[in-house]
C-alpha cells in the first residue's frame, strides 16, 4: 500500500520549518535576496560546503591523483577515491568498481552507447520512451549507423494533432478542456519487448512531467526478455532515494550539478560483470596499466573508463554535496518535493488557462499491480506549463522582470512536446531550498503575465 | 547580420546587447502587444516569393510571401506562423515596412534595424525571436 501520507505527516511540517535554515547555506540566495529560483531541474544551486570543499582542495592539496609518491598526491587520491565510496553508499552499489566518474549524465550515456555498439548487430533494437531527455535519445541514434533500430515506448494517450496550419496565428492552447496528463504506456512496453530488444534506456523521473516511472518493473520485464537496462536517473537521484541493487539496474546515470554538486561531474553506475566486458570509451593516460609502441593494457575497473586527469576538485565537491543531502535525508528531500508538488499543482490549478503537463493530481501514479513503497512513485515538483494566450518565452521574460527564474522552451525533450502537440512550455521546478512562498510568487507572476496579454 | 568574432549560441546568449531585468517588462509596450494580438498582413500569396524559417529552440515558425511590381519594388507582403510576442510583432511591423522597398534594400537590412524598428529593449536571450522575421524575408527573396 501507498505510505506517502505517513511520510508527509511525520516529516513535512518539520522540513518546511527547516527550509529557512537550509536557504542560509546557499550563497546565491544570500547574494540575490529577491531571487525566486525555480529552475533546479536544469541545475541546482550549491551550498557553501560544496564550494568550500572545492576551495579546500585547491588551497590545501592541489596535487593530482593516482600519480606521485609524495604526500599531497596521496592526499588528493584519498579525497577523490573517498568520494567514489560516498557515491557507492549513496546509491547502494556493491563495489566502487561499479562507480565510473564522467563529466555528466550525458557523457555516461555516450560511454555506454559507444561501448555497447560493438556488441550490437543489424536488426537489434534499442527501446526508449517518448518522455526521454535528448541526452537519452541522441547517443542511441548513432547505433542506427550500425543497422540498429530505435523504438519509442509511447505514452498512454493518442498523439495530439499539431495545431491547424497557417494562416492561423496560434499563440497558445485556447481550449480549457485540453488534457495534458499522461504517463508511460506499460502495456505497449510489454508488447514491444521481444528478443530483438537488446537495450532498454529509460528515465526514472521525467524532467518535464515530473512523473516517476516504475523502473523496477521495467527492469524485471526487460531482463526476462534478455535486454540490458540503462536508467537515466539525472532527475531521480537528486530528489528521491535510489538503490541500484533493489532496482537491479544494469546501468544508472546521473549528473552532480543537479544534486547540489559542481558542474562537470557525472556518474555512471554499471554492474561490474558487464563493465568488465565493455571496451574503453576514451583512451589515454590513467586508463592503462602498460603501454608499448604496439598497444596498451587496460587498467582495472573503474579507471579503465576514466582517461586523463579527472575533475578532481569537482568530485570532491560532489562528495560534499552528497554528504549535505545525506544529512537532510533523502526520504525527507523526497517528502518535501512531494509536498511542494502538491501545493504547486493546487495553486497553479486555480489559474484559468494554465495547464500543467503530467499528472495534475497529487496522487501517486501507481503502476499495474500497485506500488511497492513510499519512494517508488509519486510526482516531483516540476511544473511544465502551457498557458493559454501567452507564449512560454513571454512568460519567462515577464517572470524574469520580477526576478523569478524559470525555463522556457522544450527542455531538451522535443519528442515529448511533439506528443502533446505544442512546441514549448514554461517550466518551474523546485528543490530542497524551495518554499511555498516561491510558488506563491510564481502564481502572482503568471497572473501579471495574463493581465498584460488580456 | 551582426558581425561577431566568436560563434554565438543559437539562444543568443553570447551576444553583447544591453539588457537587464527592467528591460524585460519594457518589451511589452502597447504597440508591440497590438501587433501581436492583431498582426498586420496576415495570410498567404499564391505564386509569390516564399520562405519558411523556424527557431527550433522555442518552436517559433514564420512563412513570408513577397510579390514585386514591374519596377522591382514590393507590391504585396503577407506572412503566417506562430511565435512569441517579439517574433510575431517583429514580423507584423516588418511586413508594413517592406511595402515599396527594393530587393537590394531588403538584402542590406540588418538585425540592428529590426531592433530599432521594434523600438523596445530586446534581451540577448530574445534576439533570435526578434530577428527571425528578417531572416525569413531575406531567405524568401534569395530563393527568387
Coordinates of C-alpha atoms in Angstrom, one line a residue:
Chain A
X1 CA 0.0 0.0 0.0
X2 CA 1.0 3.6 -0.5
X3 CA 2.6 5.1 2.5
X4 CA 3.3 8.6 1.3
X5 CA 0.8 10.3 3.6
X6 CA 2.5 8.7 6.6
X7 CA 5.8 10.2 5.5
X8 CA 4.4 13.6 4.9
X9 CA 2.5 13.8 8.2
X10 CA 5.6 12.9 10.1
X11 CA 8.2 14.9 8.3
X12 CA 6.9 17.7 6.2
X13 CA 6.0 20.3 8.9
X14 CA 9.5 19.8 10.3
X15 CA 11.1 20.1 6.9
X16 CA 9.2 23.1 5.9
X17 CA 10.2 24.8 9.1
X18 CA 13.9 24.0 8.4
X19 CA 13.9 25.4 4.9
X20 CA 14.8 28.8 6.2
X21 CA 17.9 27.3 7.8
X22 CA 18.6 25.4 4.6
X23 CA 18.4 28.5 2.5
X24 CA 21.1 30.2 4.6
X25 CA 23.5 27.5 3.3
X26 CA 23.1 28.7 -0.3
X27 CA 25.2 31.8 -1.1
X28 CA 23.4 32.5 -4.4
X29 CA 20.2 33.1 -2.4
X30 CA 22.0 35.4 0.0
X31 CA 23.7 37.3 -2.8
X32 CA 20.4 37.7 -4.7
X33 CA 17.9 38.4 -1.9
X34 CA 14.8 38.8 -4.1
X35 CA 15.6 35.9 -6.3
X36 CA 12.9 33.2 -6.8
X37 CA 14.9 30.4 -8.2
X38 CA 12.6 27.8 -9.9
X39 CA 15.0 26.2 -12.4
X40 CA 16.5 23.4 -10.3
X41 CA 15.6 20.8 -12.8
X42 CA 18.1 22.5 -15.1
X43 CA 20.7 22.9 -12.4
X44 CA 20.6 23.2 -8.6
X45 CA 22.2 25.9 -6.5
X46 CA 25.2 24.9 -4.5
X47 CA 25.6 25.0 -0.7
X48 CA 28.6 26.7 0.9
X49 CA 30.0 23.3 2.0
X50 CA 30.4 22.2 -1.7
X51 CA 32.1 25.5 -2.6
X52 CA 34.4 25.2 0.5
X53 CA 35.3 21.6 -0.4
X54 CA 36.5 22.6 -3.8
X55 CA 38.3 25.6 -2.5
X56 CA 40.0 23.5 0.3
X57 CA 41.3 21.0 -2.3
X58 CA 42.9 23.8 -4.4
X59 CA 44.2 25.7 -1.3
X60 CA 45.5 22.9 0.7
X61 CA 46.2 20.0 -1.6
X62 CA 46.4 21.0 -5.3
X63 CA 48.2 17.9 -6.5
X64 CA 46.9 15.3 -9.0
X65 CA 45.6 11.9 -8.3
X66 CA 47.0 8.4 -8.9
X67 CA 50.5 9.7 -9.6
X68 CA 53.0 10.9 -7.2
X69 CA 54.5 9.1 -4.3
X70 CA 54.5 12.3 -2.4
X71 CA 52.1 13.1 0.4
X72 CA 49.9 15.7 -1.3
X73 CA 49.2 13.4 -4.3
X74 CA 48.3 10.6 -1.9
X75 CA 46.0 13.0 -0.1
X76 CA 44.4 14.1 -3.4
X77 CA 43.9 10.4 -4.3
X78 CA 42.4 9.6 -0.9
X79 CA 39.9 12.5 -1.2
X80 CA 39.0 11.7 -4.8
X81 CA 38.6 7.9 -4.2
X82 CA 36.8 8.6 -1.0
X83 CA 34.1 10.3 -3.0
X84 CA 33.7 7.1 -5.0
X85 CA 32.9 5.3 -1.8
X86 CA 30.5 8.1 -0.8
X87 CA 28.7 7.7 -4.2
X88 CA 28.7 3.9 -3.8
X89 CA 27.0 4.0 -0.5
X90 CA 24.6 6.7 -1.7
X91 CA 23.1 4.5 -4.4
X92 CA 23.9 1.2 -2.7
X93 CA 26.2 -0.2 -5.3
X94 CA 28.1 -3.4 -4.5
X95 CA 31.6 -2.1 -5.2
X96 CA 33.4 1.1 -6.1
X97 CA 34.5 -0.8 -9.2
X98 CA 31.0 -0.1 -10.4
X99 CA 31.2 3.7 -10.0
X100 CA 32.6 5.4 -13.1
X101 CA 33.2 9.2 -12.9
X102 CA 32.2 11.1 -16.0
X103 CA 31.5 14.8 -16.9
X104 CA 27.8 14.4 -16.6
X105 CA 24.9 12.0 -17.2
X106 CA 25.1 12.8 -21.0
X107 CA 28.7 11.6 -21.1
X108 CA 27.8 8.5 -19.1
X109 CA 25.1 7.5 -21.7
X110 CA 27.5 8.2 -24.5
X111 CA 30.0 5.9 -22.8
X112 CA 27.5 3.1 -22.6
X113 CA 26.1 3.6 -26.1
X114 CA 29.6 3.8 -27.7
X115 CA 31.0 0.9 -25.8
X116 CA 28.0 -1.4 -26.3
X117 CA 27.8 -0.5 -30.0
X118 CA 30.5 -3.1 -30.7
X119 CA 28.2 -5.9 -29.5
X120 CA 25.1 -4.9 -31.5
X121 CA 24.3 -6.4 -34.8
X122 CA 22.0 -5.2 -37.6
X123 CA 18.3 -5.6 -36.6
X124 CA 19.0 -5.2 -32.8
X125 CA 16.6 -2.8 -31.1
X126 CA 17.1 -0.1 -28.5
X127 CA 13.9 0.7 -26.7
X128 CA 13.5 4.3 -25.4
X129 CA 10.4 6.1 -24.2
X130 CA 8.6 9.2 -25.6
X131 CA 9.4 11.1 -22.4
X132 CA 13.2 10.9 -22.7
X133 CA 15.6 13.9 -22.5
X134 CA 17.6 14.4 -25.7
X135 CA 20.7 13.0 -23.9
X136 CA 18.9 9.7 -23.6
X137 CA 17.9 9.7 -27.3
X138 CA 20.7 11.2 -29.4
X139 CA 23.6 9.0 -28.2
X140 CA 21.5 5.9 -29.1
X141 CA 20.7 7.3 -32.6
X142 CA 24.3 6.6 -33.6
X143 CA 23.5 2.9 -33.3
X144 CA 21.3 3.3 -36.4
X145 CA 24.5 3.7 -38.4
X146 CA 25.3 0.1 -37.3
X147 CA 21.9 -1.1 -38.5
X148 CA 20.3 -0.9 -35.1
X149 CA 16.8 0.3 -34.7
X150 CA 15.4 2.8 -32.2
X151 CA 11.9 2.4 -30.9
X152 CA 9.9 4.5 -28.5
X153 CA 7.5 3.3 -25.9
X154 CA 4.5 5.6 -26.2
X155 CA 2.6 7.5 -23.6
X156 CA -1.0 6.3 -22.9
X157 CA -2.9 8.9 -24.8
X158 CA -3.0 9.3 -28.5
X159 CA -0.6 11.7 -30.1
X160 CA -2.2 15.1 -30.3
X161 CA -2.5 16.6 -33.8
X162 CA -0.4 19.7 -34.4
X163 CA -2.4 22.9 -34.4
X164 CA -4.0 23.9 -37.7
X165 CA -1.7 25.1 -40.4
X166 CA -1.3 28.8 -41.2
X167 CA -2.8 31.3 -41.7
X168 CA -3.9 30.9 -38.1
X169 CA -1.5 32.6 -35.7
X170 CA -1.6 30.2 -32.8
X171 CA -0.5 31.8 -29.5
X172 CA -1.4 29.0 -27.1
X173 CA -3.9 26.4 -26.4
X174 CA -7.3 28.1 -26.2
X175 CA -9.3 25.1 -25.3
X176 CA -9.5 24.9 -21.5
X177 CA -10.7 21.3 -21.6
X178 CA -7.4 20.0 -23.0
X179 CA -5.9 17.2 -21.0
X180 CA -2.2 17.3 -20.6
X181 CA -1.9 14.4 -18.1
X182 CA -0.2 11.4 -19.4
X183 CA 2.1 8.5 -18.4
X184 CA 4.1 5.7 -19.8
X185 CA 2.0 3.0 -21.6
X186 CA 3.3 -0.1 -19.7
X187 CA 1.0 -2.4 -21.9
X188 CA 2.7 -1.0 -25.0
X189 CA 6.1 -1.6 -23.4
X190 CA 5.2 -5.2 -22.8
X191 CA 4.2 -5.6 -26.4
X192 CA 7.3 -4.0 -27.7
X193 CA 9.6 -6.3 -25.7
X194 CA 11.0 -9.2 -27.7
X195 CA 14.2 -11.0 -28.4
X196 CA 15.4 -8.2 -30.7
X197 CA 15.4 -5.7 -27.9
X198 CA 19.0 -5.6 -26.6
X199 CA 18.9 -2.3 -24.6
X200 CA 16.1 -0.5 -22.8
X201 CA 17.1 3.1 -21.8
X202 CA 14.5 4.9 -19.8
X203 CA 14.2 7.8 -17.4
X204 CA 13.2 7.2 -13.8
X205 CA 11.8 10.7 -13.5
X206 CA 10.8 12.9 -16.4
X207 CA 12.4 16.3 -16.5
X208 CA 9.2 17.7 -18.0
X209 CA 6.3 15.7 -16.5
X210 CA 7.8 15.1 -13.0
X211 CA 6.5 11.6 -13.5
X212 CA 8.3 8.7 -11.7
X213 CA 8.4 5.6 -13.9
X214 CA 8.2 2.2 -12.3
X215 CA 11.7 1.3 -13.5
X216 CA 11.9 -1.7 -11.1
X217 CA 9.1 -3.4 -13.0
X218 CA 10.5 -2.3 -16.3
X219 CA 13.9 -3.8 -15.5
X220 CA 12.3 -7.0 -14.3
X221 CA 10.4 -7.5 -17.5
X222 CA 13.3 -6.3 -19.7
X223 CA 15.6 -8.8 -18.1
X224 CA 13.1 -11.6 -18.7
X225 CA 13.3 -10.6 -22.4
X226 CA 17.1 -10.7 -22.3
X227 CA 17.7 -6.9 -22.6
X228 CA 20.1 -4.7 -20.6
X229 CA 18.6 -1.6 -18.9
X230 CA 20.1 1.8 -18.5
X231 CA 18.2 4.1 -16.1
X232 CA 18.5 7.8 -16.7
X233 CA 18.4 8.9 -13.1
X234 CA 19.5 12.6 -13.7
X235 CA 16.3 13.8 -12.0
X236 CA 15.6 11.0 -9.7
X237 CA 18.9 10.6 -7.8
X238 CA 18.8 14.3 -6.7
X239 CA 15.2 14.1 -5.4
X240 CA 14.5 10.6 -4.1
X241 CA 16.2 7.6 -2.5
X242 CA 17.6 5.3 -5.3
X243 CA 19.0 1.9 -4.7
X244 CA 20.7 0.3 -7.7
X245 CA 20.6 -3.2 -6.2
X246 CA 17.0 -3.0 -5.4
X247 CA 16.2 -1.8 -8.9
X248 CA 18.6 -4.4 -10.4
X249 CA 19.7 -1.8 -12.9
X250 CA 22.5 -2.7 -15.3
X251 CA 23.4 0.9 -15.8
X252 CA 22.3 4.0 -14.0
X253 CA 23.5 7.6 -14.8
X254 CA 23.2 11.0 -13.1
X255 CA 24.8 14.4 -13.0
X256 CA 26.4 16.1 -10.0
X257 CA 25.2 19.6 -10.8
X258 CA 21.5 18.8 -10.4
X259 CA 22.1 17.5 -6.9
X260 CA 23.9 20.4 -5.2
X261 CA 27.3 19.4 -6.7
X262 CA 29.6 21.2 -9.2
X263 CA 29.1 21.2 -12.9
X264 CA 31.3 18.8 -14.9
X265 CA 30.7 15.9 -12.5
X266 CA 28.6 12.9 -13.5
X267 CA 28.3 9.2 -12.5
X268 CA 27.9 6.0 -14.4
X269 CA 26.9 3.0 -12.3
X270 CA 27.3 -0.3 -14.1
X271 CA 27.3 -3.9 -12.9
X272 CA 30.9 -4.9 -12.6
X273 CA 30.5 -8.1 -14.7
X274 CA 29.1 -6.1 -17.6
X275 CA 31.6 -3.2 -17.4
X276 CA 34.4 -5.8 -17.3
X277 CA 33.4 -7.0 -20.8
X278 CA 33.0 -3.5 -22.3
X279 CA 35.8 -1.8 -24.3
X280 CA 37.0 1.6 -23.0
X281 CA 35.3 4.8 -24.2
X282 CA 38.1 7.3 -24.1
X283 CA 41.7 6.3 -24.3
X284 CA 44.8 8.0 -22.8
X285 CA 46.6 8.3 -19.5
X286 CA 45.4 6.8 -16.3
X287 CA 43.2 4.2 -18.0
X288 CA 46.1 2.0 -18.9
X289 CA 48.4 -0.3 -16.9
X290 CA 51.1 -0.6 -19.5
X291 CA 51.8 1.0 -22.9
X292 CA 54.1 -0.1 -25.6
X293 CA 54.6 1.2 -29.1
X294 CA 52.3 -1.6 -30.3
X295 CA 49.4 -1.3 -27.9
X296 CA 48.2 -1.0 -24.3
X297 CA 46.8 -3.0 -21.5
X298 CA 43.7 -1.5 -19.9
X299 CA 43.6 -0.5 -16.3
X300 CA 41.2 -2.2 -13.9
X301 CA 37.7 -1.0 -13.2
X302 CA 36.7 1.7 -12.6
X303 CA 39.7 3.5 -14.0
X304 CA 39.5 1.7 -17.4
X305 CA 36.8 4.2 -18.2
X306 CA 38.5 7.3 -16.8
X307 CA 41.1 8.6 -19.3
X308 CA 43.1 11.7 -18.5
X309 CA 43.4 13.8 -15.4
X310 CA 39.9 13.9 -13.9
X311 CA 37.8 16.8 -12.4
X312 CA 39.4 16.3 -9.0
X313 CA 38.0 19.4 -7.3
X314 CA 34.6 18.8 -8.9
X315 CA 34.2 15.3 -7.5
X316 CA 35.5 16.4 -4.1
X317 CA 32.7 19.0 -4.3
X318 CA 30.2 16.2 -5.3
X319 CA 31.2 14.3 -2.2
X320 CA 30.3 17.3 0.0
X321 CA 27.0 17.6 -1.9
X322 CA 26.1 14.0 -1.2
X323 CA 27.0 14.5 2.5
X324 CA 24.8 17.5 2.6
X325 CA 21.9 15.5 1.1
X326 CA 22.5 12.6 3.4
X327 CA 22.3 15.0 6.4
X328 CA 18.9 16.1 5.2
X329 CA 18.0 12.5 4.5
X330 CA 16.8 11.5 1.0
X331 CA 13.4 10.5 2.4
X332 CA 13.0 14.0 3.7
X333 CA 14.1 15.5 0.4
X334 CA 11.6 13.5 -1.4
X335 CA 8.8 14.2 1.1
X336 CA 9.5 17.9 0.7
X337 CA 9.5 17.6 -3.0
X338 CA 6.1 15.9 -3.0
X339 CA 4.6 18.5 -0.6
X340 CA 5.8 21.2 -3.0
X341 CA 4.4 19.3 -5.9
X342 CA 1.0 19.0 -4.2
X343 CA 1.0 22.7 -3.3
X344 CA 2.2 23.8 -6.7
X345 CA -0.5 21.8 -8.5
X346 CA -3.2 23.1 -6.3
X347 CA -2.2 26.8 -6.7
X348 CA -1.4 26.6 -10.4
X349 CA -4.6 24.6 -11.0
X350 CA -6.6 27.6 -9.8
X351 CA -5.4 29.8 -12.6
X352 CA -7.6 29.7 -15.7
X353 CA -5.8 28.7 -18.8
X354 CA -2.8 27.2 -17.1
X355 CA -2.3 23.6 -18.0
X356 CA 0.4 21.6 -16.2
X357 CA 1.8 18.7 -18.2
X358 CA 1.9 15.3 -16.5
X359 CA -0.2 14.2 -13.6
X360 CA -2.1 17.1 -12.1
X361 CA -3.4 15.3 -9.1
X362 CA -1.0 14.9 -6.1
X363 CA -1.9 11.2 -6.1
X364 CA 0.9 8.8 -6.9
X365 CA 1.0 7.2 -10.3
X366 CA 0.5 3.6 -9.4
X367 CA 1.8 1.0 -11.8
X368 CA -0.2 -2.1 -12.6
X369 CA -0.1 -4.3 -9.5
X370 CA 0.4 -1.4 -7.2
X371 CA 3.4 0.4 -5.8
X372 CA 6.0 -1.1 -3.6
X373 CA 6.9 1.6 -1.1
X374 CA 6.6 5.2 -0.5
X375 CA 9.5 6.3 -2.6
X376 CA 8.9 4.3 -5.7
X377 CA 6.1 6.5 -7.1
X378 CA 4.8 10.0 -6.8
X379 CA 5.4 13.2 -8.6
X380 CA 8.3 15.6 -8.4
X381 CA 7.8 19.4 -8.1
X382 CA 8.3 20.0 -11.8
X383 CA 5.6 22.1 -13.5
X384 CA 5.9 22.4 -17.3
X385 CA 3.0 24.7 -18.3
X386 CA 1.1 25.6 -21.4
X387 CA -0.5 28.9 -20.7
X388 CA -3.4 29.9 -22.9
X389 CA -2.7 33.0 -24.9
X390 CA 0.8 33.5 -23.6
X391 CA 4.0 32.1 -25.3
X392 CA 6.5 30.4 -22.9
X393 CA 9.2 32.9 -23.8
X394 CA 6.9 35.8 -22.9
X395 CA 6.1 34.1 -19.6
X396 CA 9.8 33.6 -19.0
X397 CA 10.6 37.3 -19.7
X398 CA 7.8 38.7 -17.6
X399 CA 8.7 36.4 -14.7
X400 CA 12.3 37.5 -15.1
X401 CA 11.2 41.1 -14.7
X402 CA 10.1 40.0 -11.2
X403 CA 13.4 38.1 -10.6
X404 CA 11.6 34.7 -10.9
X405 CA 13.9 32.3 -12.8
X406 CA 12.1 29.6 -14.8
X407 CA 12.9 27.8 -18.0
X408 CA 11.1 28.4 -21.3
X409 CA 11.4 26.1 -24.2
X410 CA 11.3 22.3 -24.9
X411 CA 13.7 21.4 -22.0
X412 CA 15.6 19.1 -24.3
X413 CA 12.5 16.9 -24.7
X414 CA 11.3 17.8 -28.2
X415 CA 9.6 14.4 -28.9
X416 CA 7.6 14.7 -25.7
X417 CA 6.4 18.2 -26.6
X418 CA 5.6 16.8 -30.1
X419 CA 3.4 14.2 -28.3
X420 CA 1.4 17.0 -26.7
X421 CA 1.3 19.0 -30.0
X422 CA 3.0 22.0 -28.5
X423 CA 6.4 23.4 -29.4
X424 CA 7.4 24.6 -25.9
X425 CA 6.3 25.1 -22.3
X426 CA 7.3 27.3 -19.4
X427 CA 8.8 25.1 -16.7
X428 CA 9.1 25.9 -13.0
X429 CA 10.8 23.4 -10.7
X430 CA 11.8 23.2 -7.0
X431 CA 14.4 21.6 -4.8
X432 CA 15.4 21.5 -1.1
X433 CA 15.6 25.3 -0.7
X434 CA 12.3 26.0 -2.5
X435 CA 9.5 27.3 -0.4
X436 CA 5.7 27.7 -0.8
X437 CA 6.3 31.4 -1.0
X438 CA 8.4 30.8 -4.1
X439 CA 5.3 29.0 -5.6
X440 CA 3.1 32.0 -4.5
X441 CA 5.5 34.4 -6.3
X442 CA 5.2 32.2 -9.4
X443 CA 1.5 32.3 -9.3
X444 CA 1.5 36.1 -8.9
X445 CA 3.9 36.4 -11.8
X446 CA 1.7 34.3 -14.1
X447 CA -1.3 36.4 -13.2
X448 CA 0.7 39.5 -14.1
X449 CA 1.6 38.0 -17.4
X450 CA -2.1 37.1 -18.1
X451 CA -3.0 40.7 -17.3
X452 CA -0.5 42.0 -19.9
X453 CA -1.9 39.7 -22.5
X454 CA -5.6 40.2 -21.7
Chain B
X1 CA 23.8 40.1 -39.7
X2 CA 25.7 41.1 -36.6
X3 CA 29.4 40.8 -37.0
X4 CA 30.8 38.6 -34.3
X5 CA 34.3 37.3 -33.8
X6 CA 33.2 34.4 -31.6
X7 CA 30.5 32.0 -32.6
X8 CA 27.2 32.7 -30.9
X9 CA 25.0 30.1 -29.4
X10 CA 21.6 29.9 -31.1
X11 CA 19.9 31.1 -27.9
X12 CA 21.7 34.4 -28.4
X13 CA 23.3 34.0 -25.0
X14 CA 26.7 35.2 -26.0
X15 CA 25.6 38.3 -27.9
X16 CA 26.7 41.6 -26.5
X17 CA 23.4 43.6 -26.2
X18 CA 22.4 45.8 -23.3
X19 CA 19.9 44.1 -21.1
X20 CA 18.6 43.9 -17.6
X21 CA 15.5 42.8 -15.9
X22 CA 13.8 46.1 -16.2
X23 CA 14.2 45.8 -20.0
X24 CA 12.1 42.6 -19.9
X25 CA 8.9 44.3 -18.9
X26 CA 9.7 47.3 -21.2
X27 CA 9.4 44.9 -24.2
X28 CA 5.7 44.6 -23.7
X29 CA 4.7 48.0 -24.8
X30 CA 1.3 48.7 -26.1
X31 CA 2.2 48.9 -29.8
X32 CA 4.2 45.6 -29.6
X33 CA 1.2 43.9 -27.9
X34 CA -1.1 45.4 -30.5
X35 CA 0.9 43.9 -33.4
X36 CA 1.0 40.6 -31.6
X37 CA -2.7 40.5 -31.0
X38 CA -3.7 41.9 -34.4
X39 CA -0.9 41.0 -36.8
X40 CA -0.9 43.1 -40.0
X41 CA -0.7 41.5 -43.4
X42 CA -1.5 38.0 -42.1
X43 CA -2.1 35.5 -44.8
X44 CA -0.6 33.8 -47.9
X45 CA 0.0 34.9 -51.5
X46 CA -0.1 32.2 -54.1
X47 CA 2.9 32.1 -56.5
X48 CA 4.8 34.8 -54.6
X49 CA 8.4 34.6 -53.4
X50 CA 8.2 32.5 -50.2
X51 CA 10.4 31.2 -47.4
X52 CA 9.8 29.3 -44.2
X53 CA 12.1 29.7 -41.2
X54 CA 11.9 28.4 -37.7
X55 CA 13.6 28.8 -34.3
X56 CA 13.9 25.2 -33.1
X57 CA 14.7 26.4 -29.6
X58 CA 11.2 27.6 -29.0
X59 CA 9.3 26.2 -31.9
X60 CA 8.5 29.6 -33.5
X61 CA 7.8 29.4 -37.2
X62 CA 7.3 32.0 -39.9
X63 CA 6.3 31.9 -43.5
X64 CA 6.8 35.1 -45.6
X65 CA 5.3 35.8 -49.0
X66 CA 6.5 38.7 -51.1
X67 CA 5.2 40.0 -54.5
X68 CA 7.1 42.5 -56.6
X69 CA 5.8 45.1 -59.1
X70 CA 7.5 45.5 -62.6
X71 CA 9.8 48.2 -61.1
X72 CA 11.2 45.6 -58.6
X73 CA 9.5 47.0 -55.6
X74 CA 7.5 45.0 -53.0
X75 CA 3.8 45.4 -54.0
X76 CA 2.3 42.9 -51.6
X77 CA 3.6 41.1 -48.5
X78 CA 1.9 38.5 -46.3
X79 CA 3.0 36.2 -43.5
X80 CA 1.8 33.3 -41.4
X81 CA 3.3 31.5 -38.5
X82 CA 3.3 31.1 -34.8
X83 CA 5.5 32.5 -32.1
X84 CA 6.1 34.7 -29.1
X85 CA 5.1 38.4 -28.8
X86 CA 8.5 39.6 -30.1
X87 CA 8.7 37.3 -33.1
X88 CA 5.1 38.0 -34.2
X89 CA 5.3 41.7 -33.6
X90 CA 8.6 41.9 -35.4
X91 CA 7.1 40.0 -38.4
X92 CA 4.0 42.3 -38.4
X93 CA 6.0 45.5 -38.2
X94 CA 8.4 44.3 -40.9
X95 CA 5.6 43.4 -43.2
X96 CA 4.4 47.0 -43.1
X97 CA 7.9 48.4 -43.6
X98 CA 8.7 46.2 -46.6
X99 CA 6.0 47.7 -48.9
X100 CA 7.6 49.7 -51.7
X101 CA 11.1 48.6 -50.9
X102 CA 13.5 47.2 -53.5
X103 CA 15.0 43.8 -53.2
X104 CA 18.6 45.2 -52.9
X105 CA 17.5 47.4 -50.0
X106 CA 15.9 44.4 -48.2
X107 CA 19.0 42.4 -48.7
X108 CA 21.0 45.1 -46.9
X109 CA 18.7 45.3 -43.9
X110 CA 20.4 44.4 -40.6
X111 CA 19.3 43.0 -37.3
X112 CA 20.1 46.4 -35.7
X113 CA 17.4 47.9 -38.0
X114 CA 14.9 45.4 -36.8
X115 CA 15.7 46.2 -33.1
X116 CA 15.3 49.9 -33.9
X117 CA 12.0 49.2 -35.7
X118 CA 10.7 47.4 -32.6
X119 CA 11.7 50.4 -30.5
X120 CA 11.9 48.4 -27.3
X121 CA 14.9 46.9 -25.5
X122 CA 15.4 43.3 -26.5
X123 CA 17.2 40.9 -24.1
X124 CA 20.0 38.9 -25.7
X125 CA 18.1 35.7 -24.9
X126 CA 15.2 37.0 -27.1
X127 CA 17.4 38.3 -30.0
X128 CA 16.6 35.3 -32.2
X129 CA 12.9 35.9 -31.7
X130 CA 13.3 39.5 -32.9
X131 CA 15.3 38.7 -36.0
X132 CA 13.5 35.6 -37.3
X133 CA 11.3 37.8 -39.4
X134 CA 14.2 39.4 -41.3
X135 CA 15.9 36.0 -41.7
X136 CA 12.7 34.6 -43.3
X137 CA 12.3 37.6 -45.6
X138 CA 15.9 37.6 -46.8
X139 CA 15.6 33.8 -47.5
X140 CA 12.4 34.4 -49.5
X141 CA 14.0 36.9 -51.9
X142 CA 17.2 34.9 -52.1
X143 CA 15.2 31.9 -53.4
X144 CA 13.8 34.0 -56.3

